[in-house]
Coordinates of C-alpha atoms in Angstrom, one line a residue:
X1 CA 8.5 -25.8 12.4
X2 CA 7.7 -22.3 13.7
X3 CA 9.6 -19.3 14.7
X4 CA 8.5 -16.3 17.1
X5 CA 10.5 -13.9 15.6
X6 CA 12.9 -13.7 12.5
X7 CA 16.8 -13.2 13.1
X8 CA 16.2 -9.6 13.4
X9 CA 14.0 -9.8 16.1
X10 CA 10.6 -9.0 14.5
X11 CA 8.0 -10.9 15.1
X12 CA 6.4 -13.1 12.5
X13 CA 4.7 -15.8 13.9
X14 CA 5.0 -18.0 10.5
X15 CA 7.1 -21.0 9.1
X16 CA 10.4 -19.4 9.8
X17 CA 12.0 -20.7 6.6
X18 CA 9.2 -19.1 3.8
X19 CA 9.9 -15.2 5.5
X20 CA 13.4 -15.7 5.4
X21 CA 13.7 -17.4 2.0
X22 CA 11.5 -14.3 0.5
X23 CA 13.1 -11.7 2.6
X24 CA 16.6 -13.6 1.1
X25 CA 15.5 -13.2 -2.7
X26 CA 14.3 -9.6 -2.2
X27 CA 17.1 -8.3 0.4
X28 CA 19.6 -7.4 -3.0
X29 CA 17.1 -5.2 -4.6
X30 CA 15.8 -3.7 -1.4
X31 CA 18.9 -2.4 -0.4
X32 CA 19.7 -0.9 -3.6
X33 CA 16.7 0.6 -3.7
X34 CA 17.6 1.8 -0.2
X35 CA 20.7 3.0 -1.4
X36 CA 19.3 5.8 -3.8
X37 CA 16.6 6.9 -1.9
X38 CA 17.3 10.1 -0.6
X39 CA 19.1 11.0 -3.8
X40 CA 15.5 10.4 -5.3
X41 CA 13.7 12.2 -2.8
X42 CA 16.1 15.0 -3.3
X43 CA 15.1 15.5 -6.9
X44 CA 11.7 14.6 -6.8
X45 CA 10.4 18.1 -5.9
X46 CA 8.8 19.2 -9.5
X47 CA 6.1 17.0 -11.0
X48 CA 6.8 16.1 -14.6
X49 CA 10.4 17.0 -14.1
X50 CA 11.7 14.7 -11.7
X51 CA 13.4 11.1 -12.3
X52 CA 10.9 8.0 -11.9
X53 CA 12.2 5.1 -10.3
X54 CA 11.2 3.0 -13.0
X55 CA 14.8 1.1 -13.7
X56 CA 13.7 0.4 -9.2
X57 CA 10.2 -0.8 -9.9
X58 CA 11.0 -3.1 -13.0
X59 CA 14.5 -5.3 -10.7
X60 CA 11.2 -5.6 -8.5
X61 CA 8.8 -7.1 -10.8
X62 CA 11.7 -9.5 -12.6
X63 CA 12.6 -10.9 -9.2
X64 CA 9.2 -12.0 -8.9
X65 CA 7.7 -9.5 -6.1
X66 CA 4.4 -8.9 -8.2
X67 CA 3.0 -12.9 -7.8
X68 CA 4.1 -13.1 -4.6
X69 CA 0.5 -14.1 -3.3
X70 CA 0.1 -16.0 -6.6
X71 CA -0.2 -19.7 -5.9
X72 CA 2.8 -21.7 -6.0
X73 CA 1.1 -24.4 -8.6
X74 CA 0.4 -21.2 -10.9
X75 CA 4.4 -19.7 -10.9
X76 CA 3.6 -18.0 -7.6
X77 CA 5.3 -17.7 -3.9
X78 CA 1.8 -18.7 -2.6
X79 CA 2.8 -16.1 0.1
X80 CA 0.5 -14.8 2.8
X81 CA -0.8 -12.1 3.6
X82 CA 1.0 -11.9 6.4
X83 CA 4.4 -12.7 4.5
X84 CA 3.3 -9.9 2.1
X85 CA 3.0 -7.6 4.8
X86 CA 6.1 -7.9 5.9
X87 CA 7.8 -7.6 3.1
X88 CA 6.0 -4.8 2.3
X89 CA 7.3 -3.2 5.6
X90 CA 10.9 -4.3 4.5
X91 CA 10.3 -2.7 0.8
X92 CA 8.2 0.7 3.0
X93 CA 12.1 0.8 4.7
X94 CA 14.2 1.6 1.6
X95 CA 11.5 3.6 -0.2
X96 CA 8.3 3.9 1.3
X97 CA 7.2 5.8 -2.5
X98 CA 8.1 2.4 -4.0
X99 CA 6.0 0.0 -1.4
X100 CA 2.9 2.3 -1.2
X101 CA 3.0 2.3 -5.7
X102 CA 2.3 -1.9 -5.8
X103 CA -0.6 -1.2 -3.5
X104 CA -2.9 -1.1 -6.8
X105 CA -1.3 -4.1 -8.3
X106 CA -1.5 -6.6 -5.0
X107 CA -5.2 -5.3 -5.3
X108 CA -6.1 -6.5 -8.1
X109 CA -3.6 -9.7 -7.3
X110 CA -6.6 -10.0 -4.9
X111 CA -9.6 -10.2 -6.7
X112 CA -8.2 -12.0 -9.4
X113 CA -7.8 -14.6 -6.4
X114 CA -11.3 -14.5 -5.7
X115 CA -12.7 -15.1 -8.5
X116 CA -14.3 -18.8 -9.7
X117 CA -12.2 -21.0 -11.9
X118 CA -11.7 -20.1 -15.5
X119 CA -9.6 -18.8 -18.3
X120 CA -9.6 -15.3 -17.7
X121 CA -8.5 -15.7 -14.3
X122 CA -5.8 -18.3 -15.7
X123 CA -4.9 -15.6 -18.3
X124 CA -4.9 -12.8 -15.2
X125 CA -2.5 -15.0 -13.3
X126 CA 0.0 -15.5 -15.9
X127 CA 0.2 -12.2 -16.6
X128 CA 1.2 -11.6 -13.4
X129 CA 3.5 -14.5 -13.2
X130 CA 4.9 -13.5 -15.9
X131 CA 5.9 -9.8 -14.3
X132 CA 2.9 -7.8 -15.6
X133 CA 2.0 -5.0 -13.3
X134 CA -1.4 -3.9 -12.5
X135 CA -1.9 0.1 -11.4
X136 CA -5.0 1.9 -10.6
X137 CA -7.4 4.6 -12.0
X138 CA -10.7 4.6 -9.7
X139 CA -10.7 7.7 -7.7
X140 CA -11.7 10.9 -9.9
X141 CA -12.6 14.8 -8.0
X142 CA -15.7 14.5 -9.3
X143 CA -18.5 14.8 -7.4
X144 CA -18.9 14.1 -3.2
X145 CA -17.9 10.6 -2.4
X146 CA -16.2 7.9 -4.0
X147 CA -19.1 7.1 -5.8
X148 CA -19.4 10.1 -7.5
X149 CA -17.9 9.5 -11.1
X150 CA -18.4 10.5 -14.1
X151 CA -16.0 7.9 -16.2
X152 CA -18.0 6.2 -18.6
X153 CA -18.2 2.9 -20.7
X154 CA -20.6 3.8 -24.1
X155 CA -21.4 1.0 -26.2
X156 CA -19.9 1.7 -29.5
X157 CA -20.8 -1.2 -32.6
X158 CA -19.9 -4.8 -30.8
X159 CA -17.3 -3.0 -28.4
X160 CA -17.0 -0.7 -25.3
X161 CA -16.1 3.2 -25.9
X162 CA -14.3 4.9 -22.3
X163 CA -13.8 7.8 -21.6
X164 CA -13.0 10.1 -18.2
X165 CA -10.9 11.5 -16.6
X166 CA -9.2 9.7 -12.7
X167 CA -6.8 11.2 -10.1
X168 CA -5.3 9.1 -7.2
X169 CA -3.9 7.2 -10.2
X170 CA -1.1 5.7 -8.2
X171 CA 1.6 3.6 -9.8
X172 CA -0.2 3.5 -13.1
X173 CA 2.9 5.3 -14.6
X174 CA 4.7 2.7 -13.7
X175 CA 2.1 0.0 -14.9
X176 CA 1.2 -2.6 -17.9
X177 CA -2.6 -3.0 -16.6
X178 CA -4.9 0.0 -15.2
X179 CA -7.7 -1.2 -13.0
X180 CA -10.6 0.9 -12.8
X181 CA -13.6 1.9 -12.5
X182 CA -17.0 3.6 -15.0
X183 CA -20.6 4.1 -15.6
X184 CA -22.1 2.1 -17.5
X185 CA -25.8 2.9 -18.0
X186 CA -25.9 3.8 -14.4
X187 CA -24.3 0.6 -13.0
X188 CA -21.0 0.8 -12.0
X189 CA -18.5 -1.0 -13.8
X190 CA -14.3 -2.5 -13.2
X191 CA -12.3 -3.5 -15.8
X192 CA -8.5 -3.5 -16.5
X193 CA -6.8 -2.5 -19.9
X194 CA -3.5 -1.9 -20.7
X195 CA -1.7 1.0 -20.5
X196 CA -0.5 1.4 -24.2
X197 CA -4.0 1.2 -25.2
X198 CA -5.1 4.0 -27.7
X199 CA -6.7 6.9 -25.9
X200 CA -4.8 6.5 -22.9
X201 CA -2.7 9.1 -21.2
X202 CA -1.0 8.9 -17.6
X203 CA 0.2 12.4 -16.4
X204 CA 2.8 13.0 -13.6
X205 CA 1.4 16.1 -11.8
X206 CA 0.7 14.4 -7.9
X207 CA 1.5 17.1 -6.2
X208 CA 1.8 16.3 -2.5
X209 CA 4.2 17.2 -0.4
X210 CA 4.8 13.8 0.7
X211 CA 4.9 10.0 -1.2
X212 CA 6.0 12.1 -4.1
X213 CA 7.2 9.4 -6.5
X214 CA 3.9 6.8 -6.2
X215 CA 2.8 8.6 -9.6
X216 CA -0.8 9.5 -7.6
X217 CA -1.4 11.8 -10.8
X218 CA -3.9 12.3 -13.3
X219 CA -4.6 9.3 -15.5
X220 CA -6.6 10.5 -18.8
X221 CA -9.2 7.7 -21.4
X222 CA -10.0 9.0 -24.6
X223 CA -12.4 6.8 -26.5
X224 CA -10.2 4.2 -25.2
X225 CA -11.6 0.5 -26.4
X226 CA -13.1 -2.1 -24.0
X227 CA -13.8 -5.5 -24.7
X228 CA -17.6 -5.9 -23.0
X229 CA -16.2 -9.8 -21.8
X230 CA -13.8 -8.1 -19.1
X231 CA -15.9 -5.6 -17.5
X232 CA -18.1 -6.8 -14.6
X233 CA -20.3 -5.2 -12.6
X234 CA -19.3 -4.3 -9.3
X235 CA -22.8 -4.6 -6.8
X236 CA -22.6 -8.6 -9.0
X237 CA -19.3 -9.1 -6.5
X238 CA -19.9 -11.1 -3.6
X239 CA -18.6 -10.1 -0.3
X240 CA -14.6 -10.5 0.4
X241 CA -11.8 -8.6 2.1
X242 CA -10.7 -6.3 -0.3
X243 CA -11.5 -3.4 1.3
X244 CA -9.5 -4.1 4.3
X245 CA -6.5 -5.4 2.4
X246 CA -6.7 -1.8 0.3
X247 CA -5.6 -0.5 4.2
X248 CA -3.7 -3.1 5.6
X249 CA -1.4 -2.3 2.8
X250 CA -0.7 1.1 3.7
X251 CA -0.7 0.3 7.7
X252 CA 2.5 -2.0 6.3
X253 CA 4.0 1.3 4.5
X254 CA 3.5 3.4 7.6
X255 CA 5.3 0.1 9.7
X256 CA 7.7 0.0 7.0
X257 CA 8.5 4.4 7.6
X258 CA 8.8 3.4 11.2
X259 CA 11.3 1.3 10.7
X260 CA 13.5 3.5 8.5
X261 CA 12.7 6.0 11.3
X262 CA 14.3 3.5 13.9
X263 CA 17.3 2.4 11.4
X264 CA 17.9 5.8 10.4
X265 CA 18.4 7.3 13.6
X266 CA 20.6 4.8 15.0
X267 CA 22.9 5.0 11.7
X268 CA 23.0 9.0 12.7
X269 CA 24.1 8.2 16.1
X270 CA 27.1 5.1 15.6
X271 CA 29.6 8.1 14.5
X272 CA 28.2 11.3 16.0
X273 CA 31.0 12.8 18.1
X274 CA 29.3 16.1 18.6
X275 CA 27.7 16.5 21.7
X276 CA 26.3 19.4 24.1
X277 CA 27.1 20.9 27.3
X278 CA 24.8 19.8 29.4
X279 CA 24.8 16.3 27.7
X280 CA 25.2 13.3 30.3
X281 CA 28.0 11.5 28.5
X282 CA 30.7 12.5 26.6
X283 CA 29.6 10.7 22.9
X284 CA 25.8 10.9 22.0
X285 CA 25.5 7.2 21.6
X286 CA 26.5 6.7 25.4
X287 CA 23.9 9.4 26.6
X288 CA 21.4 7.5 28.2
X289 CA 18.2 10.2 27.5
X290 CA 20.1 10.0 23.5
X291 CA 19.5 5.9 24.6
X292 CA 16.1 6.3 25.4
X293 CA 14.9 8.4 22.1
X294 CA 16.5 5.5 20.0
X295 CA 14.4 2.5 22.6
X296 CA 10.9 4.5 21.7
X297 CA 11.9 4.8 17.5
X298 CA 12.7 1.0 18.2
X299 CA 9.9 -0.1 20.2
X300 CA 7.1 1.9 18.0
X301 CA 8.6 0.7 14.7
X302 CA 8.3 -2.7 16.3
X303 CA 4.7 -2.0 17.3
X304 CA 3.2 -0.7 14.0
X305 CA 4.7 -4.1 12.5
X306 CA 3.1 -6.5 15.2
X307 CA -0.1 -4.8 14.6
X308 CA 0.0 -5.3 10.9
X309 CA 1.2 -8.4 11.0
X310 CA -1.5 -9.6 13.8
X311 CA -4.1 -8.1 11.4
X312 CA -3.0 -9.7 8.4
X313 CA -3.1 -13.1 10.5
X314 CA -6.8 -12.6 10.8
X315 CA -6.9 -11.5 7.3
X316 CA -5.7 -14.8 6.0
X317 CA -8.2 -16.5 8.5
X318 CA -11.3 -14.6 6.3
X319 CA -9.5 -15.5 2.9
X320 CA -8.8 -18.9 3.9
X321 CA -13.3 -19.6 3.9
X322 CA -14.1 -17.7 0.4
X323 CA -15.9 -19.4 -2.0
X324 CA -15.5 -18.4 -5.5
X325 CA -18.3 -16.8 -6.6
X326 CA -20.0 -16.5 -2.8
X327 CA -17.9 -14.6 -0.9
X328 CA -16.0 -15.2 2.5
X329 CA -17.2 -15.3 6.4
X330 CA -19.1 -12.3 7.1
X331 CA -18.4 -12.8 11.0
X332 CA -14.7 -12.9 10.7
X333 CA -14.6 -10.0 7.7
X334 CA -16.0 -8.2 10.7
X335 CA -13.7 -9.2 13.2
X336 CA -11.0 -8.5 11.2
X337 CA -11.4 -5.4 9.4
X338 CA -12.5 -4.2 12.8
X339 CA -8.8 -5.0 13.8
X340 CA -7.4 -3.7 10.7
X341 CA -8.9 -0.4 12.0
X342 CA -7.7 -0.4 15.6
X343 CA -4.3 -0.9 14.3
X344 CA -4.7 2.2 11.8
X345 CA -6.0 3.9 15.0
X346 CA -2.4 3.1 16.6
X347 CA -0.3 3.1 14.1
X348 CA -0.5 6.2 12.2
X349 CA 0.2 8.7 15.6
X350 CA 2.7 6.2 16.2
X351 CA 4.6 6.2 13.1
X352 CA 4.0 10.4 12.8
X353 CA 5.6 10.9 16.3
X354 CA 8.7 8.8 15.8
X355 CA 8.9 11.2 12.6
X356 CA 9.1 14.2 14.6
X357 CA 10.9 12.6 18.0
X358 CA 13.2 11.2 15.7
X359 CA 15.3 14.9 15.6
X360 CA 15.9 14.6 18.9
X361 CA 18.8 12.7 18.4
X362 CA 21.1 15.3 16.8
X363 CA 19.9 18.8 17.2
X364 CA 20.5 21.1 14.0
X365 CA 22.4 19.1 11.8
X366 CA 19.6 16.7 11.3
X367 CA 17.6 18.9 9.8
X368 CA 20.9 19.1 7.0
X369 CA 18.9 18.9 3.3
X370 CA 20.8 16.3 1.9
X371 CA 20.5 13.6 4.7
X372 CA 16.2 14.5 3.8
X373 CA 15.1 12.9 7.0
X374 CA 12.0 15.5 6.7
X375 CA 10.7 12.7 4.5
X376 CA 9.5 10.0 6.8
X377 CA 6.7 12.7 8.6
X378 CA 6.2 14.1 4.9
X379 CA 5.4 10.5 3.8
X380 CA 4.1 9.1 7.1
X381 CA 1.5 12.0 6.9
X382 CA 0.3 11.5 3.0
X383 CA -0.1 8.0 3.8
X384 CA -1.8 8.3 7.1
X385 CA -4.2 10.5 5.4
X386 CA -5.6 7.3 3.1
X387 CA -9.3 6.9 4.4
X388 CA -8.6 9.5 7.8
X389 CA -8.1 7.4 11.1
X390 CA -11.0 9.6 13.0
X391 CA -13.8 7.8 11.2
X392 CA -12.0 4.5 11.8
X393 CA -12.4 5.7 16.1
X394 CA -15.9 5.4 15.4
X395 CA -16.9 2.8 13.9
X396 CA -14.1 0.8 16.7
X397 CA -16.5 2.6 19.3
X398 CA -19.5 1.2 17.8
X399 CA -18.1 -3.0 16.9
X400 CA -17.3 -2.6 20.6
X401 CA -20.1 -1.1 22.1
X402 CA -22.8 -2.5 19.9
X403 CA -21.4 -4.8 17.8
X404 CA -22.1 -2.8 14.4
X405 CA -19.1 -4.3 12.1
X406 CA -17.6 -2.0 8.9
X407 CA -18.6 -4.7 6.4
X408 CA -22.5 -3.4 6.4
X409 CA -21.3 0.2 5.6
X410 CA -19.2 -1.6 2.8
X411 CA -22.4 -3.1 1.8
X412 CA -24.4 -0.3 1.5
X413 CA -21.8 1.5 -0.4
X414 CA -21.6 -1.4 -2.4
X415 CA -24.8 -0.8 -3.8
X416 CA -23.6 2.1 -5.7
X417 CA -19.8 2.8 -5.4
X418 CA -16.9 1.6 -7.4
X419 CA -14.1 -0.1 -5.5
X420 CA -11.7 1.5 -3.0
X421 CA -8.2 2.5 -3.6

């Protein structure tokens, strides 16, 4: 049985009972997260001296959020990418910080799922099912592109020694494991280390004006021991959907912010009695111009989510073609990643516009600091700044006019660069 919409009117295109069951499972945790979102935002100003939502993240892990993509026969929920982005958007509507910080975990889960059957793959799936959270420490502030990294692993007897400094380590302060990229004798390699390994230090020094609680700051590795058996060369990784997945995940977060904007506008207007001399009705809730603003915000949230879901559906088709150790269908991947870029070009501006237009329903009182409505624009602006859409517009144009898909650019980068988070 399928259904075109859920009970709240959002497009799914999925077996209605499965998505509904997953939403029902996580709804209480999402509700608790939503209740504390404004309070956390108001306390989030100073890096290194702000309360981080460790309890909320752990509550999600304990409820099984981290194992959404793990197959059912391995103890997970077997969620499709379409189902995943719906749930990520739902979580982002409650608190976009908490939704965003899970990005590295789900990215790493995708990489594990792509691997051929092995004892190592089984071990990682079990860790994820048991509640382990994986953060990332891939990017650095060295060099000129993501291909330039100075973090190294060097031989020390039968082991390897990891040394380096990473930034944009989203989610790592909440994690049990850290996935990273390093240089080994000129080759980029990837692997994961425990957060409590000797020599690992994570610092809450992310000072962005938005997404303040994602812990997207510094991770330092000083003489961290690494088992050579867990290290793999990035250039040997088969073609996959992982780059498109990372961008799609951010779009799901943006869609959730758009939903939060719409929800907050409704919550603001519904009890409001104060209006204006030039208003069209005695109360804002009956004013056709206020209703039009709310209608645009609702339509924007619907559009953003629909685009994310459509792109996720295409990526689900790509994943279905994966041959472990070989890769996915290139033609399908080009089309699916192009769809992600198309969605990005539309979703970012639409959500950012909604974040500003929200204030048209309430005047000066909507700017009350205790409401923290400004967080939506700040958070959306930071999320939308990942992999700027201006470059994606050009790539979409190249695909439409010349048939040159985005996979070609990634393959050139693949030869020298680390996995992109």
